Amino acid sequence: MTLQQFLLILRARYKVALLVFLITVATTVVVSLLLPKQYTASATVVVDVKSPDPVTGQMLQGMMAPGYMATQIDIINSDRVAKDVIKLLKLDSNAVVQQQWRDDTDGKGQLIDWLAELLQKKLEVKPSRESNVINVNYNGTDPDFAAAVANAFAQAYINVNLDLRLAPARQYATFFEEQTKAARTKLEAAQKALSDYQQQNGITSVDERVDFETAKLNETSSQLTGVQALTTDSQSKRGSAKADTIAEVMQSPLINGLKADIARLEAKLVENSGNLGKNHPQTQRAESELATLKAQLESETRKITSSIETTYQVGKQREAQLQGALSSQKARVLALNKQRDELNVLRRDVESAQRAFEVVSQRASQTNLESQTTQTNIAVLNAATAPSDPSKPKVFLNILVSIFLGTLLAVGLALMLELANRRVRSADDLADALNLPVLGSIAHTGAAA
């Protein structure tokens, strides 16, 4: 189809096309004027994704995730926020709303669910591009009501978001409170066990007692070593075959004096025997004195060897006593070491229980603060106000759209009618229909049928 044919068809069918066009535009105008006016109230909230935790001061990594803003939009559109809006505005207690619910559902289901669904249908949440601002729009026939609902959605979103953040903290607070009680019980039990053990064993300062008993053990061991050395020496002297070779005998002044006197008398006896003879009274007296001195020397030597034997026996008895005392002291030191080890175990139990109690108590205090905080990273940037101009219907835009659609419908209807009842409106149509060349044409003055 050429442009000329198209224009000829429109000229021939202009009445039908014009009628369709006018009907379309008129219908759009009438419907736009008759439709109830809709007002859109908008409240904007800003989400601070870089705000630190108010209690710990740490940055929350989840806020930096790419899907964080999408999650916030889903929260605003959730049933929980819608139901919170109903509670804030007390819509479920309105008699008119209750009657509408009965008429619409015949009393089936829950009123709050029905209201939440109605509110969500007229709610529109739009995030701003490249920013953390969220627009909460609500459409309604009453501008004041639309503004109230938009502000209620913004406030409900803040409340729900805060509650979502506090719910885990409340659970943690309850958990750590129970753990704190359990840790306190364990600490008290460990302290009681330590105290009871000290009282049962009469321990005030076990380290001092161990040091004292250890020093006493060392002293007893030193004494035993000394006595054993003396006993060994006495035993060696006691077993000597020649008594005159013993140091005590050789070092005795009396014995040395007696030996000197004996040597002198022996020399004198030899002299008298040579000069006076063996039977001379002086020689016999010298022999008698010499025998007396030798008997005295032997007696003194026996005394010294007897004292060595006595020293040996006393040393053996002292050694046995010291060995018994040493064994007893060792047992006492070992018992004290065992008490100290057991006491150290109990002390470590107390220290461990104390550290666990402090850690759990600190965590419990932190979670308790987190569960009681009222701060959130969301704030209302602009509160919704009652709009003065309706957002729907947009009469001018609807008219422009109806003109476009009316034109398309008019042209389309004209073409359909032409195709249903084909007419020859030009020489080209005749040539196409008969497949014969056109030799000439007669101009016409009348309108085409």
CSV table of C-alpha atoms in Angstrom, one decimal:
chain,number,residue,atom,x,y,z
A,1,MET,CA,0.0,0.0,0.0
A,2,THR,CA,1.3,3.3,-1.1
A,3,LEU,CA,1.0,6.6,0.9
A,4,GLN,CA,-1.5,7.8,-1.7
A,5,GLN,CA,-3.7,4.8,-1.3
A,6,PHE,CA,-3.5,5.1,2.5
A,7,LEU,CA,-4.5,8.8,2.3
A,8,LEU,CA,-7.4,8.0,-0.1
A,9,ILE,CA,-8.7,5.3,2.3
A,10,LEU,CA,-8.5,7.8,5.3
A,11,ARG,CA,-10.3,10.4,3.2
A,12,ALA,CA,-13.0,8.0,2.2
A,13,ARG,CA,-13.4,6.6,5.8
A,14,TYR,CA,-12.8,9.9,7.7
A,15,LYS,CA,-16.3,9.9,9.2
A,16,VAL,CA,-15.9,6.6,10.9
A,17,ALA,CA,-12.3,7.3,11.9
A,18,LEU,CA,-13.3,10.7,13.3
A,19,LEU,CA,-16.2,9.2,15.2
A,20,VAL,CA,-14.0,6.5,16.8
A,21,PHE,CA,-11.4,9.2,17.7
A,22,LEU,CA,-13.9,11.4,19.3
A,23,ILE,CA,-15.6,8.6,21.2
A,24,THR,CA,-12.2,7.4,22.6
A,25,VAL,CA,-11.1,10.9,23.7
A,26,ALA,CA,-14.5,11.8,25.1
A,27,THR,CA,-14.7,8.5,27.0
A,28,THR,CA,-11.3,9.1,28.5
A,29,VAL,CA,-12.2,12.6,29.5
A,30,VAL,CA,-15.4,11.5,31.1
A,31,VAL,CA,-13.9,8.6,32.9
A,32,SER,CA,-11.0,10.7,34.1
A,33,LEU,CA,-13.4,13.3,35.5
A,34,LEU,CA,-15.6,10.7,37.1
A,35,LEU,CA,-12.9,8.7,38.8
A,36,PRO,CA,-12.3,9.5,42.5
A,37,LYS,CA,-9.3,11.6,43.1
A,38,GLN,CA,-6.3,9.9,44.6
A,39,TYR,CA,-3.8,11.6,46.8
A,40,THR,CA,-0.2,10.4,47.3
A,41,ALA,CA,1.5,11.2,50.5
A,42,SER,CA,5.3,10.6,50.7
A,43,ALA,CA,7.5,10.1,53.8
A,44,THR,CA,11.3,9.7,53.3
A,45,VAL,CA,13.6,7.8,55.7
A,46,VAL,CA,17.3,7.7,55.6
A,47,VAL,CA,19.3,4.5,56.5
A,48,ASP,CA,22.8,5.2,57.9
A,49,VAL,CA,24.8,2.1,56.9
A,50,LYS,CA,28.0,3.4,58.4
A,51,SER,CA,26.8,4.0,61.9
A,52,PRO,CA,28.7,2.0,64.6
A,53,ASP,CA,27.0,-0.2,67.1
A,54,PRO,CA,25.9,2.1,70.0
A,55,VAL,CA,27.1,-0.3,72.7
A,56,THR,CA,30.3,-1.9,71.3
A,57,GLY,CA,31.3,0.9,68.9
A,58,GLN,CA,32.1,-1.6,66.2
A,59,MET,CA,31.0,-1.3,62.6
A,60,LEU,CA,28.3,-3.8,61.6
A,61,GLN,CA,29.5,-5.5,58.5
A,62,GLY,CA,26.0,-6.7,57.5
A,63,MET,CA,25.0,-3.1,56.7
A,64,MET,CA,27.6,-2.8,54.0
A,65,ALA,CA,26.3,-5.8,52.1
A,66,PRO,CA,24.9,-5.2,48.6
A,67,GLY,CA,21.5,-6.6,49.5
A,68,TYR,CA,21.0,-4.5,52.7
A,69,MET,CA,18.8,-1.8,51.1
A,70,ALA,CA,16.7,-4.4,49.3
A,71,THR,CA,16.2,-6.1,52.6
A,72,GLN,CA,15.0,-2.9,54.1
A,73,ILE,CA,12.5,-2.4,51.3
A,74,ASP,CA,11.2,-5.9,51.9
A,75,ILE,CA,10.8,-5.1,55.6
A,76,ILE,CA,8.7,-2.0,54.8
A,77,ASN,CA,6.5,-4.1,52.5
A,78,SER,CA,6.1,-6.9,55.1
A,79,ASP,CA,3.0,-7.9,56.9
A,80,ARG,CA,4.6,-7.2,60.2
A,81,VAL,CA,5.1,-3.5,59.4
A,82,ALA,CA,1.6,-3.2,58.0
A,83,LYS,CA,0.1,-4.7,61.2
A,84,ASP,CA,2.2,-2.4,63.3
A,85,VAL,CA,0.7,0.5,61.2
A,86,ILE,CA,-2.8,-0.7,62.0
A,87,LYS,CA,-2.0,-0.7,65.7
A,88,LEU,CA,-0.4,2.7,65.6
A,89,LEU,CA,-3.5,4.2,63.8
A,90,LYS,CA,-5.9,1.9,65.8
A,91,LEU,CA,-7.7,1.0,62.5
A,92,ASP,CA,-8.9,-2.3,63.8
A,93,SER,CA,-11.0,-0.6,66.5
A,94,ASN,CA,-12.8,1.6,64.0
A,95,ALA,CA,-16.5,0.6,63.7
A,96,VAL,CA,-16.7,1.7,60.1
A,97,VAL,CA,-13.7,-0.4,59.2
A,98,GLN,CA,-15.1,-3.4,61.0
A,99,GLN,CA,-18.4,-3.1,59.1
A,100,GLN,CA,-16.5,-2.9,55.8
A,101,TRP,CA,-14.6,-6.0,56.7
A,102,ARG,CA,-17.8,-7.9,57.5
A,103,ASP,CA,-19.4,-6.8,54.2
A,104,ASP,CA,-16.3,-7.7,52.2
A,105,THR,CA,-15.4,-11.1,53.8
A,106,ASP,CA,-18.6,-12.0,55.7
A,107,GLY,CA,-16.6,-12.1,58.9
A,108,LYS,CA,-14.2,-14.7,57.6
A,109,GLY,CA,-10.5,-14.5,58.5
A,110,GLN,CA,-8.8,-11.9,60.7
A,111,LEU,CA,-9.6,-8.2,60.5
A,112,ILE,CA,-6.0,-7.2,60.9
A,113,ASP,CA,-4.9,-9.4,58.0
A,114,TRP,CA,-7.6,-7.9,55.8
A,115,LEU,CA,-6.5,-4.4,56.7
A,116,ALA,CA,-2.8,-5.2,56.2
A,117,GLU,CA,-3.6,-6.5,52.7
A,118,LEU,CA,-5.5,-3.3,51.8
A,119,LEU,CA,-2.8,-1.1,53.1
A,120,GLN,CA,-0.1,-3.0,51.2
A,121,LYS,CA,-2.0,-2.6,47.9
A,122,LYS,CA,-1.8,1.2,48.1
A,123,LEU,CA,1.7,1.3,49.4
A,124,GLU,CA,4.7,2.1,47.2
A,125,VAL,CA,8.3,1.9,48.4
A,126,LYS,CA,11.0,3.4,46.2
A,127,PRO,CA,14.7,3.6,47.1
A,128,SER,CA,16.6,6.6,45.8
A,129,ARG,CA,19.3,6.0,43.3
A,130,GLU,CA,22.8,5.9,44.6
A,131,SER,CA,21.7,7.0,48.1
A,132,ASN,CA,20.4,5.5,51.3
A,133,VAL,CA,17.1,7.3,51.2
A,134,ILE,CA,13.9,5.4,50.9
A,135,ASN,CA,10.6,7.0,49.8
A,136,VAL,CA,7.4,5.6,51.4
A,137,ASN,CA,4.4,6.5,49.3
A,138,TYR,CA,0.8,5.8,50.1
A,139,ASN,CA,-2.2,6.5,47.9
A,140,GLY,CA,-5.6,7.3,49.3
A,141,THR,CA,-8.8,9.3,48.6
A,142,ASP,CA,-8.3,11.3,51.8
A,143,PRO,CA,-5.1,13.4,51.7
A,144,ASP,CA,-4.9,13.6,55.5
A,145,PHE,CA,-5.4,9.9,55.9
A,146,ALA,CA,-2.8,9.2,53.2
A,147,ALA,CA,-0.3,11.4,55.1
A,148,ALA,CA,-1.1,9.7,58.4
A,149,VAL,CA,-0.6,6.2,56.9
A,150,ALA,CA,2.7,7.2,55.2
A,151,ASN,CA,4.1,8.5,58.5
A,152,ALA,CA,2.8,5.5,60.3
A,153,PHE,CA,4.6,3.2,57.8
A,154,ALA,CA,7.8,5.1,58.4
A,155,GLN,CA,7.5,4.9,62.2
A,156,ALA,CA,6.4,1.3,62.1
A,157,TYR,CA,9.4,0.5,59.9
A,158,ILE,CA,11.7,2.1,62.5
A,159,ASN,CA,10.0,0.2,65.3
A,160,VAL,CA,10.2,-3.1,63.5
A,161,ASN,CA,13.8,-2.6,62.5
A,162,LEU,CA,14.7,-1.8,66.1
A,163,ASP,CA,12.8,-4.8,67.3
A,164,LEU,CA,14.6,-7.0,64.8
A,165,ARG,CA,17.9,-5.8,66.1
A,166,LEU,CA,17.0,-6.1,69.7
A,167,ALA,CA,15.3,-9.6,69.5
A,168,PRO,CA,18.7,-11.5,69.2
A,169,ALA,CA,20.2,-9.2,71.9
A,170,ARG,CA,17.3,-10.1,74.3
A,171,GLN,CA,17.8,-13.8,73.6
A,172,TYR,CA,21.5,-13.4,74.3
A,173,ALA,CA,20.8,-11.4,77.4
A,174,THR,CA,18.6,-14.1,78.8
A,175,PHE,CA,21.2,-16.8,77.8
A,176,PHE,CA,24.1,-15.0,79.4
A,177,GLU,CA,22.1,-14.2,82.5
A,178,GLU,CA,21.6,-17.9,83.0
A,179,GLN,CA,25.2,-18.6,82.3
A,180,THR,CA,26.3,-15.9,84.8
A,181,LYS,CA,24.2,-17.6,87.5
A,182,ALA,CA,25.8,-20.9,86.6
A,183,ALA,CA,29.3,-19.4,86.6
A,184,ARG,CA,28.6,-17.7,90.0
A,185,THR,CA,27.5,-21.0,91.4
A,186,LYS,CA,30.6,-22.8,90.2
A,187,LEU,CA,32.8,-20.0,91.6
A,188,GLU,CA,31.1,-20.2,95.0
A,189,ALA,CA,31.5,-24.0,95.0
A,190,ALA,CA,35.2,-23.8,94.1
A,191,GLN,CA,35.8,-21.1,96.8
A,192,LYS,CA,33.9,-23.3,99.4
A,193,ALA,CA,36.0,-26.4,98.5
A,194,LEU,CA,39.2,-24.4,98.9
A,195,SER,CA,38.1,-22.9,102.2
A,196,ASP,CA,36.9,-26.3,103.5
A,197,TYR,CA,40.2,-27.9,102.6
A,198,GLN,CA,42.2,-25.2,104.4
A,199,GLN,CA,40.1,-25.6,107.5
A,200,GLN,CA,40.3,-29.4,107.5
A,201,ASN,CA,44.1,-29.4,107.2
A,202,GLY,CA,44.7,-26.3,109.3
A,203,ILE,CA,46.5,-24.5,106.4
A,204,THR,CA,47.1,-20.8,106.7
A,205,SER,CA,50.3,-20.4,104.6
A,206,VAL,CA,51.3,-23.7,103.1
A,207,ASP,CA,54.4,-22.2,101.3
A,208,GLU,CA,55.9,-21.1,104.6
A,209,ARG,CA,55.3,-24.5,106.2
A,210,VAL,CA,56.9,-26.3,103.2
A,211,ASP,CA,59.9,-24.0,103.3
A,212,PHE,CA,60.3,-24.5,107.1
A,213,GLU,CA,59.9,-28.3,106.9
A,214,THR,CA,62.2,-28.5,103.9
A,215,ALA,CA,64.9,-26.5,105.8
A,216,LYS,CA,64.5,-28.8,108.7
A,217,LEU,CA,64.8,-31.9,106.4
A,218,ASN,CA,68.0,-30.5,105.0
A,219,GLU,CA,69.4,-29.8,108.5
A,220,THR,CA,68.6,-33.4,109.6
A,221,SER,CA,70.1,-34.8,106.5
A,222,SER,CA,73.3,-32.8,107.2
A,223,GLN,CA,73.4,-34.0,110.8
A,224,LEU,CA,73.0,-37.6,109.6
A,225,THR,CA,75.8,-37.2,107.1
A,226,GLY,CA,78.1,-35.8,109.9
A,227,VAL,CA,77.2,-38.6,112.3
A,228,GLN,CA,77.7,-41.2,109.6
A,229,ALA,CA,81.1,-39.8,108.9
A,230,LEU,CA,82.1,-40.0,112.6
A,231,THR,CA,80.6,-43.5,112.9
A,232,THR,CA,82.6,-44.7,109.9
A,233,ASP,CA,85.8,-43.2,111.4
A,234,SER,CA,85.1,-44.8,114.8
A,235,GLN,CA,84.4,-48.1,113.1
A,236,SER,CA,87.7,-48.0,111.2
A,237,LYS,CA,89.6,-47.1,114.4
A,238,ARG,CA,87.7,-49.8,116.3
A,239,GLY,CA,88.8,-52.4,113.8
A,240,SER,CA,92.4,-51.4,113.9
A,241,ALA,CA,94.8,-54.3,115.0
A,242,LYS,CA,97.3,-52.1,116.7
A,243,ALA,CA,95.8,-49.8,119.4
A,244,ASP,CA,99.0,-47.7,119.7
A,245,THR,CA,98.6,-46.5,116.1
A,246,ILE,CA,95.2,-45.0,116.7
A,247,ALA,CA,95.4,-41.2,116.4
A,248,GLU,CA,93.8,-40.6,119.8
A,249,VAL,CA,96.4,-42.8,121.4
A,250,MET,CA,99.3,-41.3,119.6
A,251,GLN,CA,98.1,-37.8,120.3
A,252,SER,CA,97.4,-38.4,124.0
A,253,PRO,CA,99.9,-36.3,126.2
A,254,LEU,CA,99.6,-38.8,129.1
A,255,ILE,CA,100.4,-41.8,126.9
A,256,ASN,CA,103.3,-39.9,125.2
A,257,GLY,CA,104.6,-39.1,128.7
A,258,LEU,CA,104.3,-42.6,129.9
A,259,LYS,CA,106.1,-43.8,126.7
A,260,ALA,CA,108.9,-41.3,127.4
A,261,ASP,CA,109.2,-42.5,131.1
A,262,ILE,CA,109.2,-46.1,129.9
A,263,ALA,CA,111.9,-45.4,127.4
A,264,ARG,CA,114.0,-43.6,130.1
A,265,LEU,CA,113.5,-46.4,132.6
A,266,GLU,CA,114.4,-49.0,130.0
A,267,ALA,CA,117.6,-47.1,129.2
A,268,LYS,CA,118.4,-46.8,132.9
A,269,LEU,CA,117.6,-50.5,133.4
A,270,VAL,CA,120.0,-51.5,130.7
A,271,GLU,CA,122.7,-49.3,132.3
A,272,ASN,CA,122.1,-50.7,135.8
A,273,SER,CA,122.0,-54.3,134.5
A,274,GLY,CA,125.4,-53.8,132.9
A,275,ASN,CA,126.9,-51.9,135.9
A,276,LEU,CA,125.2,-53.4,138.9
A,277,GLY,CA,123.8,-56.7,137.7
A,278,LYS,CA,120.3,-58.0,137.5
A,279,ASN,CA,120.0,-58.8,141.2
A,280,HIS,CA,121.0,-55.4,142.4
A,281,PRO,CA,118.2,-53.7,144.3
A,282,GLN,CA,118.4,-50.6,142.0
A,283,THR,CA,118.0,-52.8,139.0
A,284,GLN,CA,115.1,-54.7,140.5
A,285,ARG,CA,113.4,-51.4,141.5
A,286,ALA,CA,113.8,-50.1,138.0
A,287,GLU,CA,112.3,-53.2,136.6
A,288,SER,CA,109.4,-52.8,139.1
A,289,GLU,CA,108.8,-49.2,138.0
A,290,LEU,CA,109.0,-50.1,134.4
A,291,ALA,CA,106.4,-52.8,134.8
A,292,THR,CA,104.2,-50.3,136.6
A,293,LEU,CA,104.6,-47.8,133.8
A,294,LYS,CA,103.8,-50.4,131.1
A,295,ALA,CA,100.7,-51.5,133.0
A,296,GLN,CA,99.6,-47.9,133.3
A,297,LEU,CA,100.3,-47.3,129.6
A,298,GLU,CA,98.3,-50.4,128.7
A,299,SER,CA,95.5,-49.2,131.0
A,300,GLU,CA,95.4,-45.8,129.4
A,301,THR,CA,95.4,-47.3,125.9
A,302,ARG,CA,92.5,-49.5,126.8
A,303,LYS,CA,90.6,-46.5,128.1
A,304,ILE,CA,91.1,-44.7,124.8
A,305,THR,CA,90.1,-47.7,122.7
A,306,SER,CA,87.1,-48.2,125.1
A,307,SER,CA,86.1,-44.5,124.5
A,308,ILE,CA,86.3,-45.1,120.7
A,309,GLU,CA,84.0,-48.1,121.1
A,310,THR,CA,81.6,-46.0,123.1
A,311,THR,CA,81.8,-43.3,120.6
A,312,TYR,CA,81.0,-45.8,117.8
A,313,GLN,CA,78.0,-47.2,119.7
A,314,VAL,CA,76.7,-43.8,120.5
A,315,GLY,CA,77.2,-42.8,116.8
A,316,LYS,CA,75.3,-45.8,115.6
A,317,GLN,CA,72.4,-45.0,118.0
A,318,ARG,CA,72.5,-41.3,116.9
A,319,GLU,CA,72.6,-42.4,113.3
A,320,ALA,CA,69.5,-44.6,113.8
A,321,GLN,CA,67.7,-41.8,115.5
A,322,LEU,CA,68.6,-39.3,112.7
A,323,GLN,CA,67.6,-41.8,110.1
A,324,GLY,CA,64.2,-42.2,111.7
A,325,ALA,CA,63.9,-38.5,112.1
A,326,LEU,CA,64.9,-38.0,108.5
A,327,SER,CA,62.3,-40.5,107.3
A,328,SER,CA,59.7,-38.9,109.4
A,329,GLN,CA,60.7,-35.5,108.1
A,330,LYS,CA,60.6,-36.7,104.5
A,331,ALA,CA,57.1,-38.0,105.0
A,332,ARG,CA,56.0,-34.7,106.6
A,333,VAL,CA,57.5,-32.7,103.6
A,334,LEU,CA,55.9,-35.1,101.1
A,335,ALA,CA,52.6,-34.7,102.8
A,336,LEU,CA,53.0,-30.9,102.8
A,337,ASN,CA,53.9,-31.0,99.1
A,338,LYS,CA,50.8,-33.1,98.4
A,339,GLN,CA,48.7,-30.6,100.4
A,340,ARG,CA,50.3,-27.8,98.5
A,341,ASP,CA,49.6,-29.5,95.1
A,342,GLU,CA,46.0,-30.2,96.1
A,343,LEU,CA,45.6,-26.6,97.3
A,344,ASN,CA,47.1,-25.3,94.1
A,345,VAL,CA,44.6,-27.4,92.1
A,346,LEU,CA,41.8,-25.9,94.2
A,347,ARG,CA,43.2,-22.4,93.8
A,348,ARG,CA,43.4,-22.9,90.0
A,349,ASP,CA,39.8,-24.1,90.0
A,350,VAL,CA,38.9,-20.9,91.8
A,351,GLU,CA,40.9,-18.7,89.4
A,352,SER,CA,39.4,-20.5,86.4
A,353,ALA,CA,35.9,-20.1,87.8
A,354,GLN,CA,36.6,-16.5,88.5
A,355,ARG,CA,37.8,-15.8,85.0
A,356,ALA,CA,34.8,-17.6,83.5
A,357,PHE,CA,32.5,-15.6,85.7
A,358,GLU,CA,34.1,-12.3,84.8
A,359,VAL,CA,33.9,-13.1,81.0
A,360,VAL,CA,30.3,-14.2,81.2
A,361,SER,CA,29.3,-11.4,83.5
A,362,GLN,CA,30.9,-8.8,81.1
A,363,ARG,CA,29.2,-10.3,78.1
A,364,ALA,CA,25.9,-10.4,80.0
A,365,SER,CA,26.2,-6.7,80.9
A,366,GLN,CA,26.9,-5.9,77.2
A,367,THR,CA,24.0,-7.9,75.9
A,368,ASN,CA,21.8,-6.4,78.5
A,369,LEU,CA,22.7,-2.9,77.4
A,370,GLU,CA,22.2,-4.0,73.8
A,371,SER,CA,18.7,-5.3,74.6
A,372,GLN,CA,17.7,-2.1,76.2
A,373,THR,CA,19.0,0.4,73.6
A,374,THR,CA,16.5,2.6,71.8
A,375,GLN,CA,18.9,3.8,69.1
A,376,THR,CA,18.7,2.8,65.5
A,377,ASN,CA,20.4,3.7,62.3
A,378,ILE,CA,17.1,4.8,60.6
A,379,ALA,CA,15.6,8.2,60.9
A,380,VAL,CA,12.7,10.1,59.3
A,381,LEU,CA,14.2,12.5,56.8
A,382,ASN,CA,10.9,14.1,55.7
A,383,ALA,CA,7.5,13.5,57.3
A,384,ALA,CA,4.6,13.1,55.0
A,385,THR,CA,2.2,16.1,54.7
A,386,ALA,CA,-1.4,16.1,53.3
A,387,PRO,CA,-1.0,16.7,49.5
A,388,SER,CA,-3.0,19.6,48.1
A,389,ASP,CA,-3.2,18.3,44.5
A,390,PRO,CA,-4.4,14.8,43.6
A,391,SER,CA,-1.9,12.4,42.0
A,392,LYS,CA,-4.6,10.5,40.2
A,393,PRO,CA,-6.4,10.7,37.8
A,394,LYS,CA,-4.0,12.7,35.6
A,395,VAL,CA,-6.5,14.2,33.2
A,396,PHE,CA,-4.1,15.9,30.9
A,397,LEU,CA,-1.9,12.9,30.6
A,398,ASN,CA,-4.9,10.7,30.0
A,399,ILE,CA,-6.2,13.0,27.3
A,400,LEU,CA,-2.8,12.9,25.5
A,401,VAL,CA,-2.8,9.1,25.8
A,402,SER,CA,-6.4,8.9,24.5
A,403,ILE,CA,-5.6,11.1,21.5
A,404,PHE,CA,-2.8,8.7,20.6
A,405,LEU,CA,-4.9,5.6,21.2
A,406,GLY,CA,-7.9,7.2,19.5
A,407,THR,CA,-5.8,7.9,16.4
A,408,LEU,CA,-4.5,4.4,16.3
A,409,LEU,CA,-8.0,3.0,16.7
A,410,ALA,CA,-9.5,5.3,14.1
A,411,VAL,CA,-6.8,4.4,11.6
A,412,GLY,CA,-7.0,0.8,12.4
A,413,LEU,CA,-10.8,0.7,12.0
A,414,ALA,CA,-10.6,2.5,8.7
A,415,LEU,CA,-8.1,0.1,7.3
A,416,MET,CA,-10.2,-2.9,8.6
A,417,LEU,CA,-13.3,-1.6,6.9
A,418,GLU,CA,-11.4,-1.0,3.7
A,419,LEU,CA,-10.0,-4.5,3.7
A,420,ALA,CA,-13.5,-5.9,4.4
A,421,ASN,CA,-15.0,-4.0,1.5
A,422,ARG,CA,-12.3,-3.2,-1.0
A,423,ARG,CA,-12.9,-0.2,-3.3
A,424,VAL,CA,-11.0,1.1,-6.4
A,425,ARG,CA,-10.0,4.6,-5.3
A,426,SER,CA,-7.1,5.3,-7.8
A,427,ALA,CA,-5.6,4.2,-11.1
A,428,ASP,CA,-3.1,2.2,-9.1
A,429,ASP,CA,-5.9,0.2,-7.4
A,430,LEU,CA,-7.4,-0.6,-10.9
A,431,ALA,CA,-4.0,-1.7,-12.3
A,432,ASP,CA,-3.4,-3.9,-9.3
A,433,ALA,CA,-6.9,-5.5,-9.4
A,434,LEU,CA,-7.0,-6.2,-13.3
A,435,ASN,CA,-3.3,-6.6,-13.8
A,436,LEU,CA,-3.7,-4.4,-16.9
A,437,PRO,CA,-2.0,-1.2,-17.8
A,438,VAL,CA,-4.0,2.1,-17.4
A,439,LEU,CA,-4.4,3.9,-20.7
A,440,GLY,CA,-6.0,7.0,-19.3
A,441,SER,CA,-8.2,8.5,-16.5
A,442,ILE,CA,-11.1,10.8,-16.3
A,443,ALA,CA,-11.1,13.4,-13.5
A,444,HIS,CA,-14.1,13.3,-11.1
A,445,THR,CA,-15.6,16.1,-9.3
A,446,GLY,CA,-17.8,14.2,-6.8
A,447,ALA,CA,-16.7,12.7,-3.5
A,448,ALA,CA,-15.7,9.1,-3.4
A,449,ALA,CA,-18.3,6.7,-2.3
